[in-house]
């Protein structure tokens, strides 16, 4: 299962086959490819939403 979690919400002792750091375009793309290969993956994001750096740069962007 692939999930996106804030570092604050990640439980100690969780095990995943892959950890993706950052839920920007590259991180989400990497997580999608891992999901296609059935790799148990977690995406860790510092902010409370995905693509936060995009949101401040592109005012019309909606994720």
PDB file of N, CA and C in Angstrom:
ATOM      1  N   UNK A   1       0.843  -1.175   0.000  1.00  0.00           N
ATOM      2  CA  UNK A   1       0.000   0.000   0.000  1.00  0.00           C
ATOM      3  C   UNK A   1       0.884   1.233   0.000  1.00  0.00           C
ATOM      4  N   UNK A   2       0.530   2.224  -0.758  1.00  0.00           N
ATOM      5  CA  UNK A   2       1.261   3.475  -0.788  1.00  0.00           C
ATOM      6  C   UNK A   2       0.465   4.525  -0.052  1.00  0.00           C
ATOM      7  N   UNK A   3       1.140   5.282   0.780  1.00  0.00           N
ATOM      8  CA  UNK A   3       0.465   6.334   1.523  1.00  0.00           C
ATOM      9  C   UNK A   3       1.343   7.567   1.570  1.00  0.00           C
ATOM     10  N   UNK A   4       0.721   8.709   1.797  1.00  0.00           N
ATOM     11  CA  UNK A   4       1.439   9.966   1.972  1.00  0.00           C
ATOM     12  C   UNK A   4       1.195  10.410   3.398  1.00  0.00           C
ATOM     13  N   UNK A   5       2.267  10.615   4.139  1.00  0.00           N
ATOM     14  CA  UNK A   5       2.132  10.992   5.538  1.00  0.00           C
ATOM     15  C   UNK A   5       3.066  12.146   5.855  1.00  0.00           C
ATOM     16  N   UNK A   6       2.664  12.968   6.771  1.00  0.00           N
ATOM     17  CA  UNK A   6       3.538  13.984   7.332  1.00  0.00           C
ATOM     18  C   UNK A   6       4.521  13.291   8.260  1.00  0.00           C
ATOM     19  N   UNK A   7       5.710  13.836   8.394  1.00  0.00           N
ATOM     20  CA  UNK A   7       6.676  13.264   9.327  1.00  0.00           C
ATOM     21  C   UNK A   7       6.112  13.220  10.742  1.00  0.00           C
ATOM     22  N   UNK A   8       5.249  14.158  11.085  1.00  0.00           N
ATOM     23  CA  UNK A   8       4.648  14.206  12.420  1.00  0.00           C
ATOM     24  C   UNK A   8       3.708  13.030  12.661  1.00  0.00           C
ATOM     25  N   UNK A   9       3.131  12.467  11.602  1.00  0.00           N
ATOM     26  CA  UNK A   9       2.112  11.429  11.745  1.00  0.00           C
ATOM     27  C   UNK A   9       2.639  10.017  11.500  1.00  0.00           C
ATOM     28  N   UNK A  10       3.927   9.877  11.303  1.00  0.00           N
ATOM     29  CA  UNK A  10       4.496   8.573  11.006  1.00  0.00           C
ATOM     30  C   UNK A  10       4.763   7.816  12.300  1.00  0.00           C
ATOM     31  N   UNK A  11       4.239   6.622  12.388  1.00  0.00           N
ATOM     32  CA  UNK A  11       4.401   5.810  13.598  1.00  0.00           C
ATOM     33  C   UNK A  11       5.796   5.195  13.646  1.00  0.00           C
ATOM     34  N   UNK A  12       6.389   5.203  14.816  1.00  0.00           N
ATOM     35  CA  UNK A  12       7.687   4.561  15.008  1.00  0.00           C
ATOM     36  C   UNK A  12       7.525   3.059  14.799  1.00  0.00           C
ATOM     37  N   UNK A  13       8.494   2.459  14.157  1.00  0.00           N
ATOM     38  CA  UNK A  13       8.465   1.020  13.964  1.00  0.00           C
ATOM     39  C   UNK A  13       7.721   0.567  12.722  1.00  0.00           C
ATOM     40  N   UNK A  14       7.183   1.492  11.923  1.00  0.00           N
ATOM     41  CA  UNK A  14       6.530   1.088  10.670  1.00  0.00           C
ATOM     42  C   UNK A  14       7.587   0.542   9.720  1.00  0.00           C
ATOM     43  N   UNK A  15       7.212  -0.438   8.914  1.00  0.00           N
ATOM     44  CA  UNK A  15       8.125  -0.990   7.925  1.00  0.00           C
ATOM     45  C   UNK A  15       7.516  -0.850   6.544  1.00  0.00           C
ATOM     46  N   UNK A  16       8.308  -0.347   5.609  1.00  0.00           N
ATOM     47  CA  UNK A  16       7.922  -0.247   4.203  1.00  0.00           C
ATOM     48  C   UNK A  16       9.134  -0.644   3.370  1.00  0.00           C
ATOM     49  N   UNK A  17       8.877  -1.219   2.208  1.00  0.00           N
ATOM     50  CA  UNK A  17       9.980  -1.611   1.331  1.00  0.00           C
ATOM     51  C   UNK A  17      10.707  -0.397   0.764  1.00  0.00           C
ATOM     52  N   UNK A  18       9.983   0.704   0.561  1.00  0.00           N
ATOM     53  CA  UNK A  18      10.585   1.918   0.006  1.00  0.00           C
ATOM     54  C   UNK A  18      10.037   3.135   0.729  1.00  0.00           C
ATOM     55  N   UNK A  19      10.890   4.131   0.897  1.00  0.00           N
ATOM     56  CA  UNK A  19      10.496   5.403   1.492  1.00  0.00           C
ATOM     57  C   UNK A  19      10.838   6.494   0.492  1.00  0.00           C
ATOM     58  N   UNK A  20       9.847   7.296   0.123  1.00  0.00           N
ATOM     59  CA  UNK A  20      10.052   8.428  -0.775  1.00  0.00           C
ATOM     60  C   UNK A  20       9.997   9.686   0.080  1.00  0.00           C
ATOM     61  N   UNK A  21      11.045  10.496  -0.005  1.00  0.00           N
ATOM     62  CA  UNK A  21      11.116  11.726   0.772  1.00  0.00           C
ATOM     63  C   UNK A  21      10.654  12.877  -0.113  1.00  0.00           C
ATOM     64  N   UNK A  22       9.526  13.475   0.257  1.00  0.00           N
ATOM     65  CA  UNK A  22       8.989  14.619  -0.474  1.00  0.00           C
ATOM     66  C   UNK A  22       7.853  14.236  -1.399  1.00  0.00           C
ATOM     67  N   UNK A  23       6.754  15.000  -1.312  1.00  0.00           N
ATOM     68  CA  UNK A  23       5.576  14.744  -2.142  1.00  0.00           C
ATOM     69  C   UNK A  23       5.425  15.817  -3.209  1.00  0.00           C
ATOM     70  N   UNK A  24       6.554  16.203  -3.800  1.00  0.00           N
ATOM     71  CA  UNK A  24       6.529  17.084  -4.960  1.00  0.00           C
ATOM     72  C   UNK A  24       6.358  16.250  -6.220  1.00  0.00           C
ATOM     73  N   UNK A  25       6.584  16.867  -7.380  1.00  0.00           N
ATOM     74  CA  UNK A  25       6.341  16.131  -8.628  1.00  0.00           C
ATOM     75  C   UNK A  25       7.241  14.909  -8.766  1.00  0.00           C
ATOM     76  N   UNK A  26       8.496  15.004  -8.382  1.00  0.00           N
ATOM     77  CA  UNK A  26       9.402  13.860  -8.504  1.00  0.00           C
ATOM     78  C   UNK A  26       9.041  12.757  -7.505  1.00  0.00           C
ATOM     79  N   UNK A  27       8.738  13.138  -6.274  1.00  0.00           N
ATOM     80  CA  UNK A  27       8.378  12.154  -5.257  1.00  0.00           C
ATOM     81  C   UNK A  27       7.099  11.418  -5.589  1.00  0.00           C
ATOM     82  N   UNK A  28       6.103  12.158  -6.054  1.00  0.00           N
ATOM     83  CA  UNK A  28       4.837  11.517  -6.420  1.00  0.00           C
ATOM     84  C   UNK A  28       5.008  10.621  -7.639  1.00  0.00           C
ATOM     85  N   UNK A  29       5.847  11.048  -8.581  1.00  0.00           N
ATOM     86  CA  UNK A  29       6.126  10.215  -9.750  1.00  0.00           C
ATOM     87  C   UNK A  29       6.837   8.927  -9.365  1.00  0.00           C
ATOM     88  N   UNK A  30       7.817   9.049  -8.468  1.00  0.00           N
ATOM     89  CA  UNK A  30       8.534   7.864  -7.994  1.00  0.00           C
ATOM     90  C   UNK A  30       7.590   6.922  -7.256  1.00  0.00           C
ATOM     91  N   UNK A  31       6.730   7.479  -6.413  1.00  0.00           N
ATOM     92  CA  UNK A  31       5.771   6.650  -5.673  1.00  0.00           C
ATOM     93  C   UNK A  31       4.806   5.946  -6.620  1.00  0.00           C
ATOM     94  N   UNK A  32       4.384   6.624  -7.671  1.00  0.00           N
ATOM     95  CA  UNK A  32       3.475   6.007  -8.641  1.00  0.00           C
ATOM     96  C   UNK A  32       4.140   4.827  -9.344  1.00  0.00           C
ATOM     97  N   UNK A  33       5.402   4.991  -9.713  1.00  0.00           N
ATOM     98  CA  UNK A  33       6.117   3.895 -10.373  1.00  0.00           C
ATOM     99  C   UNK A  33       6.306   2.712  -9.419  1.00  0.00           C
ATOM    100  N   UNK A  34       6.618   3.002  -8.165  1.00  0.00           N
ATOM    101  CA  UNK A  34       6.755   1.929  -7.176  1.00  0.00           C
ATOM    102  C   UNK A  34       5.430   1.208  -6.968  1.00  0.00           C
ATOM    103  N   UNK A  35       4.341   1.951  -6.926  1.00  0.00           N
ATOM    104  CA  UNK A  35       3.013   1.354  -6.760  1.00  0.00           C
ATOM    105  C   UNK A  35       2.685   0.424  -7.927  1.00  0.00           C
ATOM    106  N   UNK A  36       3.039   0.839  -9.146  1.00  0.00           N
ATOM    107  CA  UNK A  36       2.804  -0.017 -10.313  1.00  0.00           C
ATOM    108  C   UNK A  36       3.554  -1.342 -10.191  1.00  0.00           C
ATOM    109  N   UNK A  37       4.704  -1.302  -9.532  1.00  0.00           N
ATOM    110  CA  UNK A  37       5.507  -2.516  -9.344  1.00  0.00           C
ATOM    111  C   UNK A  37       5.138  -3.269  -8.067  1.00  0.00           C
ATOM    112  N   UNK A  38       4.056  -2.826  -7.400  1.00  0.00           N
ATOM    113  CA  UNK A  38       3.552  -3.478  -6.182  1.00  0.00           C
ATOM    114  C   UNK A  38       4.554  -3.426  -5.021  1.00  0.00           C
ATOM    115  N   UNK A  39       5.315  -2.326  -4.930  1.00  0.00           N
ATOM    116  CA  UNK A  39       6.269  -2.129  -3.843  1.00  0.00           C
ATOM    117  C   UNK A  39       5.572  -1.366  -2.724  1.00  0.00           C
ATOM    118  N   UNK A  40       5.628  -1.900  -1.505  1.00  0.00           N
ATOM    119  CA  UNK A  40       5.026  -1.239  -0.344  1.00  0.00           C
ATOM    120  C   UNK A  40       5.832   0.024  -0.043  1.00  0.00           C
ATOM    121  N   UNK A  41       5.221   1.183  -0.256  1.00  0.00           N
ATOM    122  CA  UNK A  41       5.919   2.462  -0.231  1.00  0.00           C
ATOM    123  C   UNK A  41       5.204   3.449   0.667  1.00  0.00           C
ATOM    124  N   UNK A  42       5.991   4.290   1.315  1.00  0.00           N
ATOM    125  CA  UNK A  42       5.436   5.420   2.054  1.00  0.00           C
ATOM    126  C   UNK A  42       6.101   6.691   1.529  1.00  0.00           C
ATOM    127  N   UNK A  43       5.324   7.747   1.393  1.00  0.00           N
ATOM    128  CA  UNK A  43       5.837   9.053   0.983  1.00  0.00           C
ATOM    129  C   UNK A  43       5.790   9.959   2.202  1.00  0.00           C
ATOM    130  N   UNK A  44       6.929  10.536   2.558  1.00  0.00           N
ATOM    131  CA  UNK A  44       7.002  11.454   3.689  1.00  0.00           C
ATOM    132  C   UNK A  44       7.089  12.882   3.165  1.00  0.00           C
ATOM    133  N   UNK A  45       6.260  13.751   3.685  1.00  0.00           N
ATOM    134  CA  UNK A  45       6.213  15.147   3.247  1.00  0.00           C
ATOM    135  C   UNK A  45       6.284  16.055   4.467  1.00  0.00           C
ATOM    136  N   UNK A  46       7.112  17.070   4.390  1.00  0.00           N
ATOM    137  CA  UNK A  46       7.292  18.003   5.504  1.00  0.00           C
ATOM    138  C   UNK A  46       6.059  18.859   5.757  1.00  0.00           C
ATOM    139  N   UNK A  47       5.405  19.301   4.697  1.00  0.00           N
ATOM    140  CA  UNK A  47       4.237  20.171   4.863  1.00  0.00           C
ATOM    141  C   UNK A  47       2.966  19.337   5.024  1.00  0.00           C
ATOM    142  N   UNK A  48       1.846  20.006   5.192  1.00  0.00           N
ATOM    143  CA  UNK A  48       0.582  19.297   5.426  1.00  0.00           C
ATOM    144  C   UNK A  48      -0.173  18.968   4.145  1.00  0.00           C
ATOM    145  N   UNK A  49       0.429  19.221   2.967  1.00  0.00           N
ATOM    146  CA  UNK A  49      -0.237  18.904   1.701  1.00  0.00           C
ATOM    147  C   UNK A  49       0.804  18.537   0.651  1.00  0.00           C
ATOM    148  N   UNK A  50       0.374  17.812  -0.357  1.00  0.00           N
ATOM    149  CA  UNK A  50       1.288  17.450  -1.444  1.00  0.00           C
ATOM    150  C   UNK A  50       1.489  18.641  -2.366  1.00  0.00           C
ATOM    151  N   UNK A  51       2.664  18.701  -2.988  1.00  0.00           N
ATOM    152  CA  UNK A  51       2.943  19.754  -3.952  1.00  0.00           C
ATOM    153  C   UNK A  51       2.966  21.152  -3.374  1.00  0.00           C
ATOM    154  N   UNK A  52       3.392  21.309  -2.131  1.00  0.00           N
ATOM    155  CA  UNK A  52       3.307  22.623  -1.482  1.00  0.00           C
ATOM    156  C   UNK A  52       4.160  23.673  -2.185  1.00  0.00           C
ATOM    157  N   UNK A  53       5.311  23.301  -2.725  1.00  0.00           N
ATOM    158  CA  UNK A  53       6.126  24.299  -3.430  1.00  0.00           C
ATOM    159  C   UNK A  53       5.458  24.742  -4.728  1.00  0.00           C
ATOM    160  N   UNK A  54       4.679  23.858  -5.355  1.00  0.00           N
ATOM    161  CA  UNK A  54       3.935  24.237  -6.556  1.00  0.00           C
ATOM    162  C   UNK A  54       2.847  25.238  -6.217  1.00  0.00           C
ATOM    163  N   UNK A  55       2.174  25.026  -5.098  1.00  0.00           N
ATOM    164  CA  UNK A  55       1.033  25.867  -4.726  1.00  0.00           C
ATOM    165  C   UNK A  55       1.412  27.332  -4.612  1.00  0.00           C
ATOM    166  N   UNK A  56       2.596  27.617  -4.090  1.00  0.00           N
ATOM    167  CA  UNK A  56       3.009  29.013  -3.945  1.00  0.00           C
ATOM    168  C   UNK A  56       3.525  29.592  -5.261  1.00  0.00           C
ATOM    169  N   UNK A  57       3.877  28.746  -6.200  1.00  0.00           N
ATOM    170  CA  UNK A  57       4.429  29.213  -7.465  1.00  0.00           C
ATOM    171  C   UNK A  57       3.364  29.392  -8.547  1.00  0.00           C
ATOM    172  N   UNK A  58       2.363  28.525  -8.565  1.00  0.00           N
ATOM    173  CA  UNK A  58       1.334  28.554  -9.603  1.00  0.00           C
ATOM    174  C   UNK A  58      -0.025  28.769  -8.949  1.00  0.00           C
ATOM    175  N   UNK A  59      -0.536  29.975  -9.030  1.00  0.00           N
ATOM    176  CA  UNK A  59      -1.766  30.334  -8.321  1.00  0.00           C
ATOM    177  C   UNK A  59      -2.993  29.562  -8.807  1.00  0.00           C
ATOM    178  N   UNK A  60      -3.016  29.122 -10.042  1.00  0.00           N
ATOM    179  CA  UNK A  60      -4.168  28.400 -10.565  1.00  0.00           C
ATOM    180  C   UNK A  60      -4.109  26.898 -10.359  1.00  0.00           C
ATOM    181  N   UNK A  61      -3.054  26.407  -9.709  1.00  0.00           N
ATOM    182  CA  UNK A  61      -2.885  24.969  -9.532  1.00  0.00           C
ATOM    183  C   UNK A  61      -3.804  24.441  -8.445  1.00  0.00           C
ATOM    184  N   UNK A  62      -4.507  23.368  -8.754  1.00  0.00           N
ATOM    185  CA  UNK A  62      -5.375  22.702  -7.781  1.00  0.00           C
ATOM    186  C   UNK A  62      -5.063  21.218  -7.800  1.00  0.00           C
ATOM    187  N   UNK A  63      -4.644  20.673  -6.668  1.00  0.00           N
ATOM    188  CA  UNK A  63      -4.335  19.239  -6.567  1.00  0.00           C
ATOM    189  C   UNK A  63      -5.378  18.552  -5.738  1.00  0.00           C
TER     190      UNK A  63
END
